[in-house]
PDB file of C-alpha atoms and ligand atoms in Angstrom:
ATOM      1  CA  MET A 347     -86.724-146.948  13.391  1.00 77.00           C
ATOM      2  CA  LYS A 348     -87.972-143.468  12.483  1.00 91.00           C
ATOM      3  CA  LEU A 349     -91.517-143.425  11.112  1.00 96.00           C
ATOM      4  CA  SER A 350     -92.228-141.936   7.688  1.00 97.00           C
ATOM      5  CA  ASN A 351     -94.130-138.605   7.540  1.00 96.00           C
ATOM      6  CA  ARG A 352     -97.313-140.490   6.716  1.00 98.00           C
ATOM      7  CA  LEU A 353     -97.083-143.015   9.550  1.00 98.00           C
ATOM      8  CA  SER A 354     -95.886-140.332  11.918  1.00 98.00           C
ATOM      9  CA  ALA A 355     -98.964-138.175  11.081  1.00 98.00           C
ATOM     10  CA  ILE A 356    -101.177-141.163  11.929  1.00 98.00           C
ATOM     11  CA  ASP A 357     -99.244-141.790  15.156  1.00 98.00           C
ATOM     12  CA  ASN A 358     -99.701-138.141  16.185  1.00 98.00           C
ATOM     13  CA  LEU A 359    -103.488-138.374  15.773  1.00 97.00           C
ATOM     14  CA  ILE A 360    -103.664-141.076  18.431  1.00 98.00           C
ATOM     15  CA  ASN A 361    -103.737-139.249  21.726  1.00 94.00           C
ATOM     16  CA  THR A 362    -106.741-140.665  23.556  1.00 94.00           C
ATOM     17  CA  PRO A 363    -106.576-144.081  25.243  1.00 92.00           C
ATOM     18  CA  TYR A 364    -107.934-147.116  23.353  1.00 96.00           C
ATOM     19  CA  ASP A 365    -108.545-150.673  24.465  1.00 96.00           C
ATOM     20  CA  VAL A 366    -107.504-152.127  21.116  1.00 96.00           C
ATOM     21  CA  ILE A 367    -105.718-150.624  18.106  1.00 97.00           C
ATOM     22  CA  TRP A 368    -105.651-152.602  14.868  1.00 98.00           C
ATOM     23  CA  ASP A 369    -102.684-151.927  12.551  1.00 98.00           C
ATOM     24  CA  CYS A 370    -104.284-153.390   9.408  1.00 98.00           C
ATOM     25  CA  CYS A 371    -102.306-154.113   6.222  1.00 98.00           C
ATOM     26  CA  CYS A 372     -99.362-153.582   8.585  1.00 98.00           C
ATOM     27  CA  ASP A 373     -96.549-154.972   6.388  1.00 98.00           C
ATOM     28  CA  HIS A 374     -93.458-154.819   8.659  1.00 97.00           C
ATOM     29  CA  GLY A 375     -95.603-153.363  11.444  1.00 97.00           C
ATOM     30  CA  GLN A 376     -93.631-150.144  11.965  1.00 97.00           C
ATOM     31  CA  LEU A 377     -96.647-148.086  13.003  1.00 98.00           C
ATOM     32  CA  GLY A 378     -98.018-150.720  15.369  1.00 97.00           C
ATOM     33  CA  MET A 379     -94.551-151.141  16.911  1.00 96.00           C
ATOM     34  CA  ALA A 380     -94.347-147.399  17.609  1.00 96.00           C
ATOM     35  CA  LEU A 381     -97.822-147.548  19.200  1.00 96.00           C
ATOM     36  CA  LEU A 382     -96.798-150.583  21.246  1.00 95.00           C
ATOM     37  CA  LYS A 383     -93.639-148.847  22.470  1.00 93.00           C
ATOM     38  CA  ARG A 384     -95.591-145.878  23.779  1.00 93.00           C
ATOM     39  CA  GLY A 385     -98.454-147.986  25.186  1.00 93.00           C
ATOM     40  CA  ALA A 386    -101.104-146.271  23.033  1.00 95.00           C
ATOM     41  CA  ALA A 387    -103.640-149.034  23.792  1.00 95.00           C
ATOM     42  CA  LYS A 388    -104.074-152.019  26.084  1.00 94.00           C
ATOM     43  CA  GLN A 389    -103.649-154.255  23.046  1.00 95.00           C
ATOM     44  CA  ILE A 390    -102.200-153.738  19.560  1.00 96.00           C
ATOM     45  CA  ASN A 391    -103.307-156.161  16.824  1.00 97.00           C
ATOM     46  CA  PHE A 392    -101.137-156.466  13.720  1.00 98.00           C
ATOM     47  CA  VAL A 393    -102.889-157.822  10.607  1.00 98.00           C
ATOM     48  CA  ASP A 394    -101.511-158.622   7.170  1.00 98.00           C
ATOM     49  CA  ILE A 395    -102.238-161.284   4.596  1.00 98.00           C
ATOM     50  CA  VAL A 396     -98.613-162.273   3.809  1.00 98.00           C
ATOM     51  CA  PRO A 397     -97.425-165.193   6.024  1.00 98.00           C
ATOM     52  CA  ALA A 398     -93.664-164.508   5.677  1.00 98.00           C
ATOM     53  CA  LEU A 399     -94.113-160.914   6.814  1.00 97.00           C
ATOM     54  CA  MET A 400     -96.207-161.939   9.777  1.00 98.00           C
ATOM     55  CA  ASP A 401     -93.743-164.657  10.851  1.00 98.00           C
ATOM     56  CA  GLU A 402     -90.895-162.141  10.779  1.00 98.00           C
ATOM     57  CA  LEU A 403     -92.961-159.562  12.671  1.00 98.00           C
ATOM     58  CA  LYS A 404     -93.925-162.108  15.306  1.00 97.00           C
ATOM     59  CA  ASN A 405     -90.260-162.957  15.910  1.00 96.00           C
ATOM     60  CA  THR A 406     -89.376-159.274  16.184  1.00 95.00           C
ATOM     61  CA  LEU A 407     -92.205-158.679  18.658  1.00 95.00           C
ATOM     62  CA  ILE A 408     -91.184-161.680  20.779  1.00 93.00           C
ATOM     63  CA  ARG A 409     -87.628-160.288  20.989  1.00 91.00           C
ATOM     64  CA  PHE A 410     -89.025-156.840  21.779  1.00 83.00           C
ATOM     65  CA  SER A 411     -91.366-158.204  24.490  1.00 80.00           C
ATOM     66  CA  ASP A 412     -88.431-159.907  26.217  1.00 72.00           C
ATOM     67  CA  GLN A 413     -86.825-156.483  26.720  1.00 70.00           C
ATOM     68  CA  GLN A 414     -89.972-154.591  27.766  1.00 66.00           C
ATOM     69  CA  ALA A 415     -92.460-154.740  30.617  1.00 58.00           C
ATOM     70  CA  ALA A 416     -95.731-156.207  29.344  1.00 65.00           C
ATOM     71  CA  ALA A 417     -97.713-152.967  29.705  1.00 73.00           C
ATOM     72  CA  CYS A 418     -99.336-153.454  26.351  1.00 88.00           C
ATOM     73  CA  GLN A 419    -100.334-156.786  24.784  1.00 93.00           C
ATOM     74  CA  TRP A 420    -100.063-157.647  21.100  1.00 95.00           C
ATOM     75  CA  ARG A 421    -101.383-160.169  18.615  1.00 97.00           C
ATOM     76  CA  VAL A 422    -100.176-160.954  15.104  1.00 98.00           C
ATOM     77  CA  LEU A 423    -102.923-162.117  12.754  1.00 98.00           C
ATOM     78  CA  CYS A 424    -102.133-163.415   9.297  1.00 98.00           C
ATOM     79  CA  GLN A 425    -105.451-163.001   7.514  1.00 98.00           C
ATOM     80  CA  ASP A 426    -107.469-160.875   5.135  1.00 98.00           C
ATOM     81  CA  VAL A 427    -108.401-157.656   6.931  1.00 98.00           C
ATOM     82  CA  ALA A 428    -111.924-158.083   5.518  1.00 98.00           C
ATOM     83  CA  THR A 429    -112.379-161.054   7.870  1.00 97.00           C
ATOM     84  CA  ILE A 430    -111.387-159.460  11.164  1.00 96.00           C
ATOM     85  CA  GLU A 431    -114.030-159.698  13.859  1.00 91.00           C
ATOM     86  CA  LEU A 432    -114.634-156.987  16.413  1.00 90.00           C
ATOM     87  CA  SER A 433    -116.556-158.922  18.971  1.00 79.00           C
ATOM     88  CA  SER A 434    -115.971-157.164  22.291  1.00 84.00           C
ATOM     89  CA  ALA A 435    -117.407-153.871  23.500  1.00 80.00           C
ATOM     90  CA  ALA A 436    -113.924-152.391  23.767  1.00 92.00           C
ATOM     91  CA  LYS A 437    -112.986-148.946  22.471  1.00 95.00           C
ATOM     92  CA  GLN A 438    -111.267-149.849  19.228  1.00 97.00           C
ATOM     93  CA  LEU A 439    -109.311-147.934  16.598  1.00 98.00           C
ATOM     94  CA  ILE A 440    -108.796-149.485  13.182  1.00 98.00           C
ATOM     95  CA  ILE A 441    -105.950-148.127  11.085  1.00 98.00           C
ATOM     96  CA  ILE A 442    -105.686-148.984   7.398  1.00 98.00           C
ATOM     97  CA  ALA A 443    -102.929-147.239   5.455  1.00 98.00           C
ATOM     98  CA  GLY A 444    -100.846-147.781   2.353  1.00 98.00           C
ATOM     99  CA  VAL A 445    -103.377-149.584   0.156  1.00 98.00           C
ATOM    100  CA  GLY A 446    -105.530-148.273  -2.704  1.00 98.00           C
ATOM    101  CA  GLY A 447    -108.690-146.355  -1.835  1.00 98.00           C
ATOM    102  CA  GLU A 448    -111.016-148.868  -3.489  1.00 97.00           C
ATOM    103  CA  LEU A 449    -109.587-151.826  -1.579  1.00 98.00           C
ATOM    104  CA  LEU A 450    -109.500-149.768   1.585  1.00 98.00           C
ATOM    105  CA  LEU A 451    -113.209-148.949   1.270  1.00 98.00           C
ATOM    106  CA  ARG A 452    -114.084-152.612   0.683  1.00 98.00           C
ATOM    107  CA  LEU A 453    -112.146-153.550   3.836  1.00 98.00           C
ATOM    108  CA  VAL A 454    -113.929-150.903   5.953  1.00 98.00           C
ATOM    109  CA  GLN A 455    -117.330-151.962   4.544  1.00 98.00           C
ATOM    110  CA  GLN A 456    -116.621-155.589   5.388  1.00 98.00           C
ATOM    111  CA  ILE A 457    -115.326-154.869   8.888  1.00 97.00           C
ATOM    112  CA  ILE A 458    -118.481-152.862   9.627  1.00 97.00           C
ATOM    113  CA  ALA A 459    -120.741-155.497   8.068  1.00 96.00           C
ATOM    114  CA  ASN A 460    -119.140-158.121  10.359  1.00 95.00           C
ATOM    115  CA  CYS A 461    -119.477-155.928  13.468  1.00 94.00           C
ATOM    116  CA  PRO A 462    -122.633-156.097  15.625  1.00 92.00           C
ATOM    117  CA  VAL A 463    -124.556-152.787  15.338  1.00 92.00           C
ATOM    118  CA  LYS A 464    -124.433-152.162  19.103  1.00 91.00           C
ATOM    119  CA  LEU A 465    -120.605-152.147  19.047  1.00 93.00           C
ATOM    120  CA  ARG A 466    -120.245-149.626  16.221  1.00 93.00           C
ATOM    121  CA  GLU A 467    -120.265-146.532  18.389  1.00 91.00           C
ATOM    122  CA  GLN A 468    -117.084-147.823  20.065  1.00 93.00           C
ATOM    123  CA  LEU A 469    -115.234-147.846  16.738  1.00 96.00           C
ATOM    124  CA  SER A 470    -113.145-145.266  14.998  1.00 97.00           C
ATOM    125  CA  PHE A 471    -111.002-145.526  11.892  1.00 98.00           C
ATOM    126  CA  ILE A 472    -107.880-143.813  10.625  1.00 98.00           C
ATOM    127  CA  VAL A 473    -107.418-144.382   6.913  1.00 98.00           C
ATOM    128  CA  CYS A 474    -104.680-143.224   4.571  1.00 98.00           C
ATOM    129  CA  PRO A 475    -105.123-144.526   1.037  1.00 98.00           C
ATOM    130  CA  VAL A 476    -102.843-144.490  -1.939  1.00 97.00           C
ATOM    131  CA  HIS A 477    -105.042-142.726  -4.571  1.00 93.00           C
ATOM    132  CA  HIS A 478    -108.851-142.805  -5.038  1.00 95.00           C
ATOM    133  CA  THR A 479    -109.463-140.717  -1.948  1.00 97.00           C
ATOM    134  CA  TYR A 480    -112.579-139.056  -3.385  1.00 98.00           C
ATOM    135  CA  ALA A 481    -114.370-142.392  -3.924  1.00 97.00           C
ATOM    136  CA  LEU A 482    -113.188-143.611  -0.515  1.00 98.00           C
ATOM    137  CA  ARG A 483    -114.600-140.508   1.187  1.00 98.00           C
ATOM    138  CA  GLN A 484    -117.925-140.962  -0.633  1.00 98.00           C
ATOM    139  CA  GLY A 485    -118.063-144.567   0.544  1.00 98.00           C
ATOM    140  CA  LEU A 486    -117.251-143.644   4.158  1.00 98.00           C
ATOM    141  CA  GLN A 487    -120.006-140.992   4.049  1.00 98.00           C
ATOM    142  CA  ALA A 488    -122.466-143.596   2.767  1.00 98.00           C
ATOM    143  CA  LEU A 489    -121.586-145.848   5.718  1.00 98.00           C
ATOM    144  CA  GLY A 490    -122.666-143.049   8.073  1.00 97.00           C
ATOM    145  CA  LEU A 491    -119.170-142.215   9.350  1.00 98.00           C
ATOM    146  CA  GLY A 492    -118.486-138.622  10.438  1.00 98.00           C
ATOM    147  CA  LEU A 493    -115.213-136.721  10.412  1.00 98.00           C
ATOM    148  CA  ILE A 494    -112.977-136.464  13.483  1.00 98.00           C
ATOM    149  CA  LYS A 495    -109.888-135.060  11.798  1.00 98.00           C
ATOM    150  CA  GLU A 496    -108.236-134.938   8.409  1.00 98.00           C
ATOM    151  CA  GLN A 497    -104.789-133.904   7.335  1.00 97.00           C
ATOM    152  CA  LEU A 498    -102.707-133.671   4.174  1.00 98.00           C
ATOM    153  CA  VAL A 499     -99.245-135.220   4.371  1.00 98.00           C
ATOM    154  CA  GLN A 500     -96.384-134.904   1.909  1.00 97.00           C
ATOM    155  CA  GLU A 501     -93.902-137.735   1.567  1.00 95.00           C
ATOM    156  CA  ASN A 502     -91.353-138.414  -1.185  1.00 93.00           C
ATOM    157  CA  ASN A 503     -92.959-135.762  -3.381  1.00 92.00           C
ATOM    158  CA  ARG A 504     -96.389-137.355  -3.109  1.00 97.00           C
ATOM    159  CA  PHE A 505     -99.464-136.289  -1.172  1.00 98.00           C
ATOM    160  CA  TYR A 506    -101.543-138.473   1.115  1.00 98.00           C
ATOM    161  CA  GLU A 507    -104.763-137.735   2.973  1.00 98.00           C
ATOM    162  CA  VAL A 508    -104.999-139.026   6.528  1.00 98.00           C
ATOM    163  CA  ILE A 509    -108.671-139.239   7.546  1.00 98.00           C
ATOM    164  CA  GLN A 510    -110.024-140.106  10.987  1.00 98.00           C
ATOM    165  CA  VAL A 511    -113.729-140.988  11.200  1.00 98.00           C
ATOM    166  CA  SER A 512    -116.236-142.510  13.601  1.00 98.00           C
ATOM    167  CA  PHE A 513    -119.943-143.214  13.950  1.00 96.00           C
ATOM    168  CA  ASN A 514    -120.101-140.796  16.907  1.00 95.00           C
ATOM    169  CA  SER A 515    -118.935-137.726  15.036  1.00 97.00           C
ATOM    170  CA  GLN A 516    -121.679-135.365  13.837  1.00 95.00           C
ATOM    171  CA  GLN A 517    -119.210-133.470  11.629  1.00 97.00           C
ATOM    172  CA  PRO A 518    -119.911-134.337   7.995  1.00 97.00           C
ATOM    173  CA  LEU A 519    -117.105-135.863   5.951  1.00 98.00           C
ATOM    174  CA  THR A 520    -116.953-134.154   2.549  1.00 98.00           C
ATOM    175  CA  ALA A 521    -115.916-135.960  -0.625  1.00 98.00           C
ATOM    176  CA  ALA A 522    -113.368-133.315  -1.644  1.00 98.00           C
ATOM    177  CA  GLY A 523    -112.089-132.647   1.875  1.00 98.00           C
ATOM    178  CA  ALA A 524    -112.084-129.526   4.031  1.00 97.00           C
ATOM    179  CA  GLU A 525    -109.286-129.184   6.644  1.00 96.00           C
ATOM    180  CA  ILE A 526    -106.746-130.712   4.262  1.00 98.00           C
ATOM    181  CA  TRP A 527    -106.799-127.559   2.142  1.00 98.00           C
ATOM    182  CA  GLN A 528    -105.097-125.595   4.927  1.00 96.00           C
ATOM    183  CA  HIS A 529    -101.764-127.351   4.210  1.00 96.00           C
ATOM    184  CA  THR A 530     -99.046-125.035   2.882  1.00 96.00           C
ATOM    185  CA  GLN A 531     -98.681-127.181  -0.276  1.00 96.00           C
ATOM    186  CA  ALA A 532    -102.448-127.585  -0.807  1.00 97.00           C
ATOM    187  CA  GLN A 533    -102.429-125.625  -4.065  1.00 97.00           C
ATOM    188  CA  ARG A 534     -99.949-128.099  -5.569  1.00 97.00           C
ATOM    189  CA  TYR A 535    -102.064-131.046  -4.488  1.00 98.00           C
ATOM    190  CA  LEU A 536    -105.196-129.432  -5.926  1.00 98.00           C
ATOM    191  CA  HIS A 537    -103.433-128.877  -9.273  1.00 98.00           C
ATOM    192  CA  GLN A 538    -102.445-132.544  -9.377  1.00 97.00           C
ATOM    193  CA  LEU A 539    -106.031-133.659  -8.688  1.00 98.00           C
ATOM    194  CA  LEU A 540    -107.520-131.297 -11.278  1.00 98.00           C
ATOM    195  CA  ALA A 541    -105.059-132.553 -13.920  1.00 98.00           C
ATOM    196  CA  HIS A 542    -105.779-136.184 -12.996  1.00 97.00           C
ATOM    197  CA  TYR A 543    -109.581-135.863 -13.058  1.00 97.00           C
ATOM    198  CA  THR A 544    -109.470-133.868 -16.323  1.00 97.00           C
ATOM    199  CA  ARG A 545    -107.662-136.859 -17.894  1.00 97.00           C
ATOM    200  CA  MET A 546    -110.227-139.236 -16.361  1.00 97.00           C
ATOM    201  CA  LEU A 547    -113.106-137.478 -18.187  1.00 97.00           C
ATOM    202  CA  ASN A 548    -112.374-139.728 -21.199  1.00 96.00           C
ATOM    203  CA  LYS A 549    -113.180-142.801 -19.098  1.00 95.00           C
ATOM    204  CA  ASP A 550    -116.520-141.861 -17.545  1.00 96.00           C
ATOM    205  CA  ARG A 551    -117.556-138.240 -18.117  1.00 96.00           C
ATOM    206  CA  GLY A 552    -120.767-138.544 -16.078  1.00 95.00           C
ATOM    207  CA  TYR A 553    -118.953-139.485 -12.857  1.00 95.00           C
ATOM    208  CA  PHE A 554    -115.630-137.671 -13.245  1.00 97.00           C
ATOM    209  CA  GLN A 555    -117.174-134.329 -14.307  1.00 98.00           C
ATOM    210  CA  GLN A 556    -118.924-134.198 -10.944  1.00 97.00           C
ATOM    211  CA  VAL A 557    -115.642-135.017  -9.143  1.00 98.00           C
ATOM    212  CA  LEU A 558    -113.856-132.304 -11.116  1.00 98.00           C
ATOM    213  CA  ASP A 559    -116.638-129.763 -10.408  1.00 98.00           C
ATOM    214  CA  ASP A 560    -116.326-130.529  -6.716  1.00 98.00           C
ATOM    215  CA  TYR A 561    -112.538-129.951  -6.685  1.00 98.00           C
ATOM    216  CA  GLN A 562    -112.925-126.790  -8.777  1.00 97.00           C
ATOM    217  CA  LYS A 563    -115.056-125.295  -5.977  1.00 97.00           C
ATOM    218  CA  ILE A 564    -112.151-125.550  -3.492  1.00 97.00           C
ATOM    219  CA  VAL A 565    -110.860-122.144  -2.433  1.00 94.00           C
ATOM    220  CA  ILE A 566    -107.378-122.072  -0.889  1.00 93.00           C
ATOM    221  CA  ASN A 567    -106.434-119.000   1.154  1.00 85.00           C
TER     222      ASN A 567
HETATM  223  C1  SAM B1227     -97.659-150.951   1.234  1.00 54.41           C
HETATM  224  S1  SAM B1227     -98.034-151.968   2.572  1.00 54.41           S
HETATM  225  C2  SAM B1227     -98.621-150.768   3.734  1.00 54.41           C
HETATM  226  C3  SAM B1227     -97.823-150.818   5.007  1.00 54.41           C
HETATM  227  C4  SAM B1227     -98.219-149.768   6.034  1.00 54.41           C
HETATM  228  N1  SAM B1227     -99.601-149.932   6.458  1.00 54.41           N
HETATM  229  C5  SAM B1227     -97.983-148.375   5.491  1.00 54.41           C
HETATM  230  O1  SAM B1227     -98.950-147.624   5.298  1.00 54.41           O
HETATM  231  O2  SAM B1227     -96.822-148.023   5.261  1.00 54.41           O
HETATM  232  C6  SAM B1227     -99.516-152.778   2.082  1.00 54.41           C
HETATM  233  C7  SAM B1227     -99.756-154.077   2.841  1.00 54.41           C
HETATM  234  O3  SAM B1227    -101.126-154.432   2.708  1.00 54.41           O
HETATM  235  C8  SAM B1227    -101.218-155.840   2.764  1.00 54.41           C
HETATM  236  N2  SAM B1227    -102.560-156.212   2.276  1.00 54.41           N
HETATM  237  C9  SAM B1227    -103.112-155.928   1.081  1.00 54.41           C
HETATM  238  N3  SAM B1227    -104.377-156.399   1.028  1.00 54.41           N
HETATM  239  C10 SAM B1227    -104.632-156.966   2.235  1.00 54.41           C
HETATM  240  C11 SAM B1227    -105.778-157.598   2.809  1.00 54.41           C
HETATM  241  N4  SAM B1227    -106.919-157.742   2.133  1.00 54.41           N
HETATM  242  N5  SAM B1227    -105.692-158.059   4.066  1.00 54.41           N
HETATM  243  C12 SAM B1227    -104.526-157.947   4.764  1.00 54.41           C
HETATM  244  N6  SAM B1227    -103.420-157.345   4.278  1.00 54.41           N
HETATM  245  C13 SAM B1227    -103.475-156.854   3.037  1.00 54.41           C
HETATM  246  C14 SAM B1227    -100.050-156.276   1.901  1.00 54.41           C
HETATM  247  O4  SAM B1227     -99.691-157.603   2.182  1.00 54.41           O
HETATM  248  C15 SAM B1227     -98.976-155.256   2.298  1.00 54.41           C
HETATM  249  O5  SAM B1227     -98.127-155.769   3.303  1.00 54.41           O
END
């Protein structure tokens, strides 16, 4: 099955070898399946909290494994992503896409809190939230994560930010984004954000004025 623009942008970012890739909040597991097919890691872990989805995915993967050489292992875990444990010193990539930015940040915070400090430099994350990207970026900054790459993706008339971060990167992650503003449709995305955060001023002027000020400083060439 062809990946969506969003999942395909994430797939394209993965071009160094990993020991383990986690497709978190994987739903039907399309992204993880694409990674499995091209052997992007020694092991792909699929995680979602809905048992019926995970049962179906497991059956699909068993059928798929019967047809393929076992170059790449997989595991299907039906659990809250907040409870995953990264216990080995393997090079691991954690992907979380398609959930709200606030939930996504809580999941990243919990995964890091559960991970021994000495293993953190082996971790990197690719996140792609639905909304609340500014708050997510602030939270990732506060965790000490630096930017590897970021990209704006358009899909079904909506914009998504794909953000790759790690503890090893010295490049600061900014709350309003940097590289994303090079996209050809960046001006449209900026207009949408400015309109949204202007409406949000009624809710909490103190916080949202600062968000708005930050986006108003963006210059698109
Ligand atoms: C819209 S799908 C995203 C699918 C895919 N990652 C994508 O970006 O297209 C969101 C999935 O997140 C799962 N989910 C939400 N909260 C979760 C949590 N705390 N732990 C595990 N899965 C969760 C839901 O069950 C759902 O399948």
